[in-house]
Amino acid sequence: MAVALAAMVTSTLTGTVSAVADGRSDNFIGSDHWGVITRNTIGSPVAVLRDGPFGSFGVTGSASRPPYGKGSLGIEVADDSTSLTPPSEKVDFGNEVDFYGSRVRDLTGLGFHVFQTGENVGYGGTRNLPNLRFEINPRLPSLPGDTYSSMVWVPPAVAPVNQWSGFLNATTTGDWFLSGNELAPLCTQSSPCSFTTLRNALQQATIYSVAVGKGRDYNWVGAVDGLRINRYVYDFEADGVKARRIG
């Protein structure tokens, strides 16, 4: 699995999930802390920084190219390729450094753009899409010994297909759930909730990592770009991940 990451200037984050530039006066910084999170990868999936995709054929205008720059994060996972149960693959492409210790309650702007295909819809339906995942310490007073969970966003259905989507806002669309039973029966995979409900329930929670991921469910081949986390959009390019400050 080849992931091309250039040696770039590191961007760090404060406890309020706000990137701090390295003294440069522009609004464009880089980070070398992004890549495949190996411990969260199952099988032989692909998560690679690439140029494009452009098209599909006949598509013109902004939907025919990545929303930022000329590259994106290409993702490929198979649904029946391992000896495990279930046999599907899983991959997380993320950052385990820059967001560590930040507070969940300070998350205000989240989402990304996606290149969805008709084939992916055929494999798993209109919501067969990558997820945004935060590994967190829930810090729930009722469960002081519970120090790990995954906070997962399931995007809404994307239409039309075979082209780049507009921005999918994770704070206002789709569904969120927390792995485990910390907030059962609220905000579970079988009974998801809104971002506001989940964030309000995790007032003391802190972040371990952030990732764009896929699996373990259906076959999917596509791309993601323009990952937004608060004041920064993370632009996936073939030569690295670049942070663009907005607002």
PDB file of C-alpha atoms in Angstrom:
ATOM      1  CA  MET A   1       0.000   0.000   0.000  1.00  0.00           C
ATOM      2  CA  ALA A   2       1.769   3.094  -1.222  1.00  0.00           C
ATOM      3  CA  VAL A   3       1.053   6.403   0.478  1.00  0.00           C
ATOM      4  CA  ALA A   4       3.031   9.339  -0.897  1.00  0.00           C
ATOM      5  CA  LEU A   5       3.677  11.873   1.818  1.00  0.00           C
ATOM      6  CA  ALA A   6       6.205  14.646   1.280  1.00  0.00           C
ATOM      7  CA  ALA A   7       8.387  15.940   4.092  1.00  0.00           C
ATOM      8  CA  MET A   8       6.438  19.072   4.884  1.00  0.00           C
ATOM      9  CA  VAL A   9       6.098  21.618   7.692  1.00  0.00           C
ATOM     10  CA  THR A  10       4.208  20.173  10.644  1.00  0.00           C
ATOM     11  CA  SER A  11       0.979  21.813  11.741  1.00  0.00           C
ATOM     12  CA  THR A  12       0.047  21.417  15.409  1.00  0.00           C
ATOM     13  CA  LEU A  13      -3.243  21.863  17.193  1.00  0.00           C
ATOM     14  CA  THR A  14      -4.200  23.472  20.456  1.00  0.00           C
ATOM     15  CA  GLY A  15      -6.690  22.030  22.920  1.00  0.00           C
ATOM     16  CA  THR A  16      -9.460  23.799  21.053  1.00  0.00           C
ATOM     17  CA  VAL A  17      -8.820  21.974  17.775  1.00  0.00           C
ATOM     18  CA  SER A  18      -7.334  25.020  16.033  1.00  0.00           C
ATOM     19  CA  ALA A  19      -4.254  24.641  13.847  1.00  0.00           C
ATOM     20  CA  VAL A  20      -1.232  26.786  14.642  1.00  0.00           C
ATOM     21  CA  ALA A  21       0.953  27.809  11.713  1.00  0.00           C
ATOM     22  CA  ASP A  22       4.724  27.849  12.041  1.00  0.00           C
ATOM     23  CA  GLY A  23       5.125  31.615  11.767  1.00  0.00           C
ATOM     24  CA  ARG A  24       4.343  31.833   8.081  1.00  0.00           C
ATOM     25  CA  SER A  25       2.120  34.714   7.046  1.00  0.00           C
ATOM     26  CA  ASP A  26       0.036  32.855   4.481  1.00  0.00           C
ATOM     27  CA  ASN A  27      -3.021  30.664   5.032  1.00  0.00           C
ATOM     28  CA  PHE A  28      -1.488  27.507   3.603  1.00  0.00           C
ATOM     29  CA  ILE A  29       0.515  25.113   5.755  1.00  0.00           C
ATOM     30  CA  GLY A  30       1.408  21.459   5.543  1.00  0.00           C
ATOM     31  CA  SER A  31       1.503  18.452   7.823  1.00  0.00           C
ATOM     32  CA  ASP A  32       3.597  15.283   7.765  1.00  0.00           C
ATOM     33  CA  HIS A  33       1.485  13.514  10.386  1.00  0.00           C
ATOM     34  CA  TRP A  34      -1.131  12.080   8.000  1.00  0.00           C
ATOM     35  CA  GLY A  35      -1.097   8.528   6.723  1.00  0.00           C
ATOM     36  CA  VAL A  36      -2.642   5.082   6.992  1.00  0.00           C
ATOM     37  CA  ILE A  37      -3.299   4.200  10.637  1.00  0.00           C
ATOM     38  CA  THR A  38      -1.830   0.716  10.528  1.00  0.00           C
ATOM     39  CA  ARG A  39      -3.448  -0.657  13.691  1.00  0.00           C
ATOM     40  CA  ASN A  40      -6.875   0.211  12.225  1.00  0.00           C
ATOM     41  CA  THR A  41      -6.249  -1.445   8.858  1.00  0.00           C
ATOM     42  CA  ILE A  42      -7.567  -4.906   7.958  1.00  0.00           C
ATOM     43  CA  GLY A  43      -6.756  -6.826   4.781  1.00  0.00           C
ATOM     44  CA  SER A  44      -5.009  -5.135   1.864  1.00  0.00           C
ATOM     45  CA  PRO A  45      -7.046  -1.984   1.249  1.00  0.00           C
ATOM     46  CA  VAL A  46      -5.779   1.128  -0.517  1.00  0.00           C
ATOM     47  CA  ALA A  47      -5.646   4.650   0.900  1.00  0.00           C
ATOM     48  CA  VAL A  48      -3.296   6.650  -1.293  1.00  0.00           C
ATOM     49  CA  LEU A  49      -2.735  10.313  -2.066  1.00  0.00           C
ATOM     50  CA  ARG A  50      -3.243  10.726  -5.812  1.00  0.00           C
ATOM     51  CA  ASP A  51      -4.035  13.156  -8.631  1.00  0.00           C
ATOM     52  CA  GLY A  52      -7.685  13.305  -9.701  1.00  0.00           C
ATOM     53  CA  PRO A  53     -10.072  11.687 -10.189  1.00  0.00           C
ATOM     54  CA  PHE A  54     -11.232  13.861 -13.066  1.00  0.00           C
ATOM     55  CA  GLY A  55     -14.565  13.271 -14.806  1.00  0.00           C
ATOM     56  CA  SER A  56     -16.314  10.959 -15.145  1.00  0.00           C
ATOM     57  CA  PHE A  57     -16.624  11.306 -18.938  1.00  0.00           C
ATOM     58  CA  GLY A  58     -19.122  13.964 -19.930  1.00  0.00           C
ATOM     59  CA  VAL A  59     -19.003  15.719 -16.535  1.00  0.00           C
ATOM     60  CA  THR A  60     -17.860  19.330 -16.705  1.00  0.00           C
ATOM     61  CA  GLY A  61     -17.420  22.242 -14.315  1.00  0.00           C
ATOM     62  CA  SER A  62     -16.549  22.037 -10.628  1.00  0.00           C
ATOM     63  CA  ALA A  63     -17.975  18.516 -10.257  1.00  0.00           C
ATOM     64  CA  SER A  64     -15.403  17.164 -12.729  1.00  0.00           C
ATOM     65  CA  ARG A  65     -12.309  17.815 -10.605  1.00  0.00           C
ATOM     66  CA  PRO A  66     -11.171  17.653  -6.976  1.00  0.00           C
ATOM     67  CA  PRO A  67     -12.513  20.630  -4.990  1.00  0.00           C
ATOM     68  CA  TYR A  68      -9.013  21.682  -3.827  1.00  0.00           C
ATOM     69  CA  GLY A  69      -5.872  21.563  -5.921  1.00  0.00           C
ATOM     70  CA  LYS A  70      -5.650  18.626  -8.315  1.00  0.00           C
ATOM     71  CA  GLY A  71      -5.455  15.679  -5.938  1.00  0.00           C
ATOM     72  CA  SER A  72      -7.417  13.639  -3.431  1.00  0.00           C
ATOM     73  CA  LEU A  73      -7.306  10.645  -1.110  1.00  0.00           C
ATOM     74  CA  GLY A  74      -8.105   7.517  -3.117  1.00  0.00           C
ATOM     75  CA  ILE A  75      -9.748   4.726  -1.110  1.00  0.00           C
ATOM     76  CA  GLU A  76     -10.406   1.117  -2.107  1.00  0.00           C
ATOM     77  CA  VAL A  77     -11.804  -1.620   0.144  1.00  0.00           C
ATOM     78  CA  ALA A  78     -13.112  -5.092  -0.703  1.00  0.00           C
ATOM     79  CA  ASP A  79     -16.023  -6.814   0.989  1.00  0.00           C
ATOM     80  CA  ASP A  80     -14.863 -10.445   0.733  1.00  0.00           C
ATOM     81  CA  SER A  81     -11.090 -10.726   0.739  1.00  0.00           C
ATOM     82  CA  THR A  82      -9.896 -11.950   4.155  1.00  0.00           C
ATOM     83  CA  SER A  83     -10.237 -15.114   6.229  1.00  0.00           C
ATOM     84  CA  LEU A  84     -11.731 -13.136   9.103  1.00  0.00           C
ATOM     85  CA  THR A  85     -15.354 -12.753  10.187  1.00  0.00           C
ATOM     86  CA  PRO A  86     -16.638 -10.652   8.527  1.00  0.00           C
ATOM     87  CA  PRO A  87     -14.293 -11.130   5.545  1.00  0.00           C
ATOM     88  CA  SER A  88     -14.354  -7.466   4.512  1.00  0.00           C
ATOM     89  CA  GLU A  89     -11.470  -4.989   4.636  1.00  0.00           C
ATOM     90  CA  LYS A  90     -11.066  -1.772   6.603  1.00  0.00           C
ATOM     91  CA  VAL A  91      -8.790   1.249   6.317  1.00  0.00           C
ATOM     92  CA  ASP A  92      -8.307   4.517   8.215  1.00  0.00           C
ATOM     93  CA  PHE A  93      -6.228   7.356   6.791  1.00  0.00           C
ATOM     94  CA  GLY A  94      -5.684   9.908   9.503  1.00  0.00           C
ATOM     95  CA  ASN A  95      -3.619  11.796  12.018  1.00  0.00           C
ATOM     96  CA  GLU A  96      -2.656  10.500  15.471  1.00  0.00           C
ATOM     97  CA  VAL A  97      -0.550  13.511  16.483  1.00  0.00           C
ATOM     98  CA  ASP A  98      -1.994  16.930  15.773  1.00  0.00           C
ATOM     99  CA  PHE A  99      -5.431  16.495  17.359  1.00  0.00           C
ATOM    100  CA  TYR A 100      -4.380  14.478  20.405  1.00  0.00           C
ATOM    101  CA  GLY A 101      -5.842  15.902  23.618  1.00  0.00           C
ATOM    102  CA  SER A 102      -8.208  18.321  21.886  1.00  0.00           C
ATOM    103  CA  ARG A 103     -11.773  18.524  23.179  1.00  0.00           C
ATOM    104  CA  VAL A 104     -14.750  17.042  21.382  1.00  0.00           C
ATOM    105  CA  ARG A 105     -16.940  19.907  22.583  1.00  0.00           C
ATOM    106  CA  ASP A 106     -14.790  22.365  20.580  1.00  0.00           C
ATOM    107  CA  LEU A 107     -15.581  20.706  17.254  1.00  0.00           C
ATOM    108  CA  THR A 108     -17.750  23.106  15.254  1.00  0.00           C
ATOM    109  CA  GLY A 109     -17.015  22.599  11.546  1.00  0.00           C
ATOM    110  CA  LEU A 110     -16.690  19.095  10.049  1.00  0.00           C
ATOM    111  CA  GLY A 111     -17.195  17.354   6.728  1.00  0.00           C
ATOM    112  CA  PHE A 112     -15.655  16.517   3.350  1.00  0.00           C
ATOM    113  CA  HIS A 113     -16.248  16.144  -0.404  1.00  0.00           C
ATOM    114  CA  VAL A 114     -16.502  12.674  -1.945  1.00  0.00           C
ATOM    115  CA  PHE A 115     -16.255  11.097  -5.396  1.00  0.00           C
ATOM    116  CA  GLN A 116     -19.059   8.537  -5.371  1.00  0.00           C
ATOM    117  CA  THR A 117     -19.819   6.089  -8.194  1.00  0.00           C
ATOM    118  CA  GLY A 118     -22.885   4.248  -9.363  1.00  0.00           C
ATOM    119  CA  GLU A 119     -21.029   0.990  -8.796  1.00  0.00           C
ATOM    120  CA  ASN A 120     -20.582   1.818  -5.114  1.00  0.00           C
ATOM    121  CA  VAL A 121     -24.313   2.467  -4.820  1.00  0.00           C
ATOM    122  CA  GLY A 122     -24.927  -0.905  -6.435  1.00  0.00           C
ATOM    123  CA  TYR A 123     -22.622  -2.610  -3.933  1.00  0.00           C
ATOM    124  CA  GLY A 124     -24.172  -1.175  -0.778  1.00  0.00           C
ATOM    125  CA  GLY A 125     -26.833   1.444  -1.424  1.00  0.00           C
ATOM    126  CA  THR A 126     -26.900   5.227  -1.543  1.00  0.00           C
ATOM    127  CA  ARG A 127     -25.148   5.628   1.818  1.00  0.00           C
ATOM    128  CA  ASN A 128     -22.262   3.319   1.024  1.00  0.00           C
ATOM    129  CA  LEU A 129     -19.656   6.010   1.670  1.00  0.00           C
ATOM    130  CA  PRO A 130     -16.485   6.622   3.698  1.00  0.00           C
ATOM    131  CA  ASN A 131     -16.817   7.728   7.307  1.00  0.00           C
ATOM    132  CA  LEU A 132     -15.238  10.406   9.454  1.00  0.00           C
ATOM    133  CA  ARG A 133     -13.929   8.819  12.650  1.00  0.00           C
ATOM    134  CA  PHE A 134     -12.607  10.261  15.881  1.00  0.00           C
ATOM    135  CA  GLU A 135     -10.971   7.938  18.387  1.00  0.00           C
ATOM    136  CA  ILE A 136     -11.735   9.493  21.762  1.00  0.00           C
ATOM    137  CA  ASN A 137     -11.563   9.159  25.522  1.00  0.00           C
ATOM    138  CA  PRO A 138     -15.260   9.612  26.435  1.00  0.00           C
ATOM    139  CA  ARG A 139     -14.474  10.783  29.992  1.00  0.00           C
ATOM    140  CA  LEU A 140     -18.020  10.062  31.130  1.00  0.00           C
ATOM    141  CA  PRO A 141     -18.496  10.556  34.886  1.00  0.00           C
ATOM    142  CA  SER A 142     -20.738   7.489  34.937  1.00  0.00           C
ATOM    143  CA  LEU A 143     -18.004   5.304  33.362  1.00  0.00           C
ATOM    144  CA  PRO A 144     -14.658   6.554  34.703  1.00  0.00           C
ATOM    145  CA  GLY A 145     -12.835   3.384  33.687  1.00  0.00           C
ATOM    146  CA  ASP A 146     -13.957   3.582  30.061  1.00  0.00           C
ATOM    147  CA  THR A 147     -11.150   5.357  28.225  1.00  0.00           C
ATOM    148  CA  TYR A 148     -11.733   4.461  24.560  1.00  0.00           C
ATOM    149  CA  SER A 149     -14.479   4.765  21.971  1.00  0.00           C
ATOM    150  CA  SER A 150     -14.889   5.683  18.308  1.00  0.00           C
ATOM    151  CA  MET A 151     -17.099   8.602  17.333  1.00  0.00           C
ATOM    152  CA  VAL A 152     -18.255   7.924  13.764  1.00  0.00           C
ATOM    153  CA  TRP A 153     -20.069  10.014  11.149  1.00  0.00           C
ATOM    154  CA  VAL A 154     -22.145   8.249   8.487  1.00  0.00           C
ATOM    155  CA  PRO A 155     -22.672  10.744   5.616  1.00  0.00           C
ATOM    156  CA  PRO A 156     -26.022  11.274   3.898  1.00  0.00           C
ATOM    157  CA  ALA A 157     -26.775   9.794   0.487  1.00  0.00           C
ATOM    158  CA  VAL A 158     -24.894  11.492  -2.358  1.00  0.00           C
ATOM    159  CA  ALA A 159     -26.499  12.301  -5.707  1.00  0.00           C
ATOM    160  CA  PRO A 160     -25.676  12.569  -8.547  1.00  0.00           C
ATOM    161  CA  VAL A 161     -22.916   9.965  -8.812  1.00  0.00           C
ATOM    162  CA  ASN A 162     -19.779   9.537 -10.953  1.00  0.00           C
ATOM    163  CA  GLN A 163     -18.566  13.018 -10.062  1.00  0.00           C
ATOM    164  CA  TRP A 164     -17.411  15.103  -7.121  1.00  0.00           C
ATOM    165  CA  SER A 165     -20.025  15.999  -4.548  1.00  0.00           C
ATOM    166  CA  GLY A 166     -20.492  19.344  -2.914  1.00  0.00           C
ATOM    167  CA  PHE A 167     -19.412  19.762   0.698  1.00  0.00           C
ATOM    168  CA  LEU A 168     -21.065  17.210   2.985  1.00  0.00           C
ATOM    169  CA  ASN A 169     -21.568  18.924   6.335  1.00  0.00           C
ATOM    170  CA  ALA A 170     -21.038  16.463   9.180  1.00  0.00           C
ATOM    171  CA  THR A 171     -22.498  18.853  11.765  1.00  0.00           C
ATOM    172  CA  THR A 172     -25.909  19.135  10.082  1.00  0.00           C
ATOM    173  CA  THR A 173     -26.366  16.066   7.845  1.00  0.00           C
ATOM    174  CA  GLY A 174     -25.976  12.319   8.153  1.00  0.00           C
ATOM    175  CA  ASP A 175     -25.820  10.399  11.429  1.00  0.00           C
ATOM    176  CA  TRP A 176     -23.359   9.922  14.279  1.00  0.00           C
ATOM    177  CA  PHE A 177     -22.786   7.016  16.626  1.00  0.00           C
ATOM    178  CA  LEU A 178     -20.406   6.063  19.396  1.00  0.00           C
ATOM    179  CA  SER A 179     -18.945   2.556  19.450  1.00  0.00           C
ATOM    180  CA  GLY A 180     -19.654   0.440  22.509  1.00  0.00           C
ATOM    181  CA  ASN A 181     -22.540   1.052  24.897  1.00  0.00           C
ATOM    182  CA  GLU A 182     -21.416   4.272  26.554  1.00  0.00           C
ATOM    183  CA  LEU A 183     -24.498   6.221  25.480  1.00  0.00           C
ATOM    184  CA  ALA A 184     -26.926   3.333  24.900  1.00  0.00           C
ATOM    185  CA  PRO A 185     -29.630   3.465  23.762  1.00  0.00           C
ATOM    186  CA  LEU A 186     -28.751   6.924  22.397  1.00  0.00           C
ATOM    187  CA  CYS A 187     -26.137   7.456  19.664  1.00  0.00           C
ATOM    188  CA  THR A 188     -25.399   3.816  18.892  1.00  0.00           C
ATOM    189  CA  GLN A 189     -24.855   2.295  15.461  1.00  0.00           C
ATOM    190  CA  SER A 190     -28.378   0.867  15.509  1.00  0.00           C
ATOM    191  CA  SER A 191     -29.842   4.092  16.915  1.00  0.00           C
ATOM    192  CA  PRO A 192     -27.674   6.989  15.673  1.00  0.00           C
ATOM    193  CA  CYS A 193     -28.098  10.621  16.609  1.00  0.00           C
ATOM    194  CA  SER A 194     -27.249  14.136  15.453  1.00  0.00           C
ATOM    195  CA  PHE A 195     -23.845  15.739  15.865  1.00  0.00           C
ATOM    196  CA  THR A 196     -25.213  18.260  18.370  1.00  0.00           C
ATOM    197  CA  THR A 197     -26.732  15.532  20.540  1.00  0.00           C
ATOM    198  CA  LEU A 198     -23.519  13.513  20.564  1.00  0.00           C
ATOM    199  CA  ARG A 199     -21.233  16.478  21.213  1.00  0.00           C
ATOM    200  CA  ASN A 200     -23.435  17.703  24.064  1.00  0.00           C
ATOM    201  CA  ALA A 201     -23.235  14.254  25.664  1.00  0.00           C
ATOM    202  CA  LEU A 202     -19.415  14.297  25.535  1.00  0.00           C
ATOM    203  CA  GLN A 203     -18.587  17.539  27.322  1.00  0.00           C
ATOM    204  CA  GLN A 204     -15.384  16.184  28.888  1.00  0.00           C
ATOM    205  CA  ALA A 205     -14.297  13.914  26.037  1.00  0.00           C
ATOM    206  CA  THR A 206     -10.873  14.339  24.428  1.00  0.00           C
ATOM    207  CA  ILE A 207      -9.572  13.219  21.037  1.00  0.00           C
ATOM    208  CA  TYR A 208      -6.938  10.587  20.353  1.00  0.00           C
ATOM    209  CA  SER A 209      -6.996  10.660  16.531  1.00  0.00           C
ATOM    210  CA  VAL A 210      -8.999  11.700  13.478  1.00  0.00           C
ATOM    211  CA  ALA A 211      -9.372   9.726  10.257  1.00  0.00           C
ATOM    212  CA  VAL A 212     -11.295   9.246   7.066  1.00  0.00           C
ATOM    213  CA  GLY A 213     -12.042   5.550   6.820  1.00  0.00           C
ATOM    214  CA  LYS A 214     -14.064   2.816   5.159  1.00  0.00           C
ATOM    215  CA  GLY A 215     -15.221  -0.639   6.205  1.00  0.00           C
ATOM    216  CA  ARG A 216     -16.039  -3.196   7.368  1.00  0.00           C
ATOM    217  CA  ASP A 217     -19.122  -3.524   5.236  1.00  0.00           C
ATOM    218  CA  TYR A 218     -19.370  -3.064   1.465  1.00  0.00           C
ATOM    219  CA  ASN A 219     -16.966  -2.879  -1.447  1.00  0.00           C
ATOM    220  CA  TRP A 220     -16.080   0.756  -2.205  1.00  0.00           C
ATOM    221  CA  VAL A 221     -13.769   2.501  -4.674  1.00  0.00           C
ATOM    222  CA  GLY A 222     -13.656   6.303  -4.773  1.00  0.00           C
ATOM    223  CA  ALA A 223     -11.991   9.365  -3.310  1.00  0.00           C
ATOM    224  CA  VAL A 224     -12.290  12.058  -0.623  1.00  0.00           C
ATOM    225  CA  ASP A 225     -10.973  15.615  -0.548  1.00  0.00           C
ATOM    226  CA  GLY A 226     -11.363  18.839   1.407  1.00  0.00           C
ATOM    227  CA  LEU A 227     -11.676  17.357   4.898  1.00  0.00           C
ATOM    228  CA  ARG A 228     -12.797  20.201   7.126  1.00  0.00           C
ATOM    229  CA  ILE A 229     -12.020  20.348  10.837  1.00  0.00           C
ATOM    230  CA  ASN A 230     -13.026  23.691  12.335  1.00  0.00           C
ATOM    231  CA  ARG A 231     -10.976  26.524  10.794  1.00  0.00           C
ATOM    232  CA  TYR A 232      -8.927  24.311   8.480  1.00  0.00           C
ATOM    233  CA  VAL A 233      -9.615  22.378   5.306  1.00  0.00           C
ATOM    234  CA  TYR A 234      -7.180  19.498   4.770  1.00  0.00           C
ATOM    235  CA  ASP A 235      -6.394  19.296   1.067  1.00  0.00           C
ATOM    236  CA  PHE A 236      -5.270  15.827  -0.014  1.00  0.00           C
ATOM    237  CA  GLU A 237      -2.645  16.104  -2.769  1.00  0.00           C
ATOM    238  CA  ALA A 238      -0.324  13.550  -4.355  1.00  0.00           C
ATOM    239  CA  ASP A 239       2.659  15.223  -2.697  1.00  0.00           C
ATOM    240  CA  GLY A 240       1.147  15.504   0.791  1.00  0.00           C
ATOM    241  CA  VAL A 241      -1.673  16.804   2.956  1.00  0.00           C
ATOM    242  CA  LYS A 242      -1.946  20.602   3.054  1.00  0.00           C
ATOM    243  CA  ALA A 243      -3.981  22.627   5.520  1.00  0.00           C
ATOM    244  CA  ARG A 244      -5.855  25.643   4.217  1.00  0.00           C
ATOM    245  CA  ARG A 245      -7.114  28.090   6.810  1.00  0.00           C
ATOM    246  CA  ILE A 246     -10.615  29.396   6.156  1.00  0.00           C
ATOM    247  CA  GLY A 247     -12.693  32.164   7.687  1.00  0.00           C
TER     248      GLY A 247
END
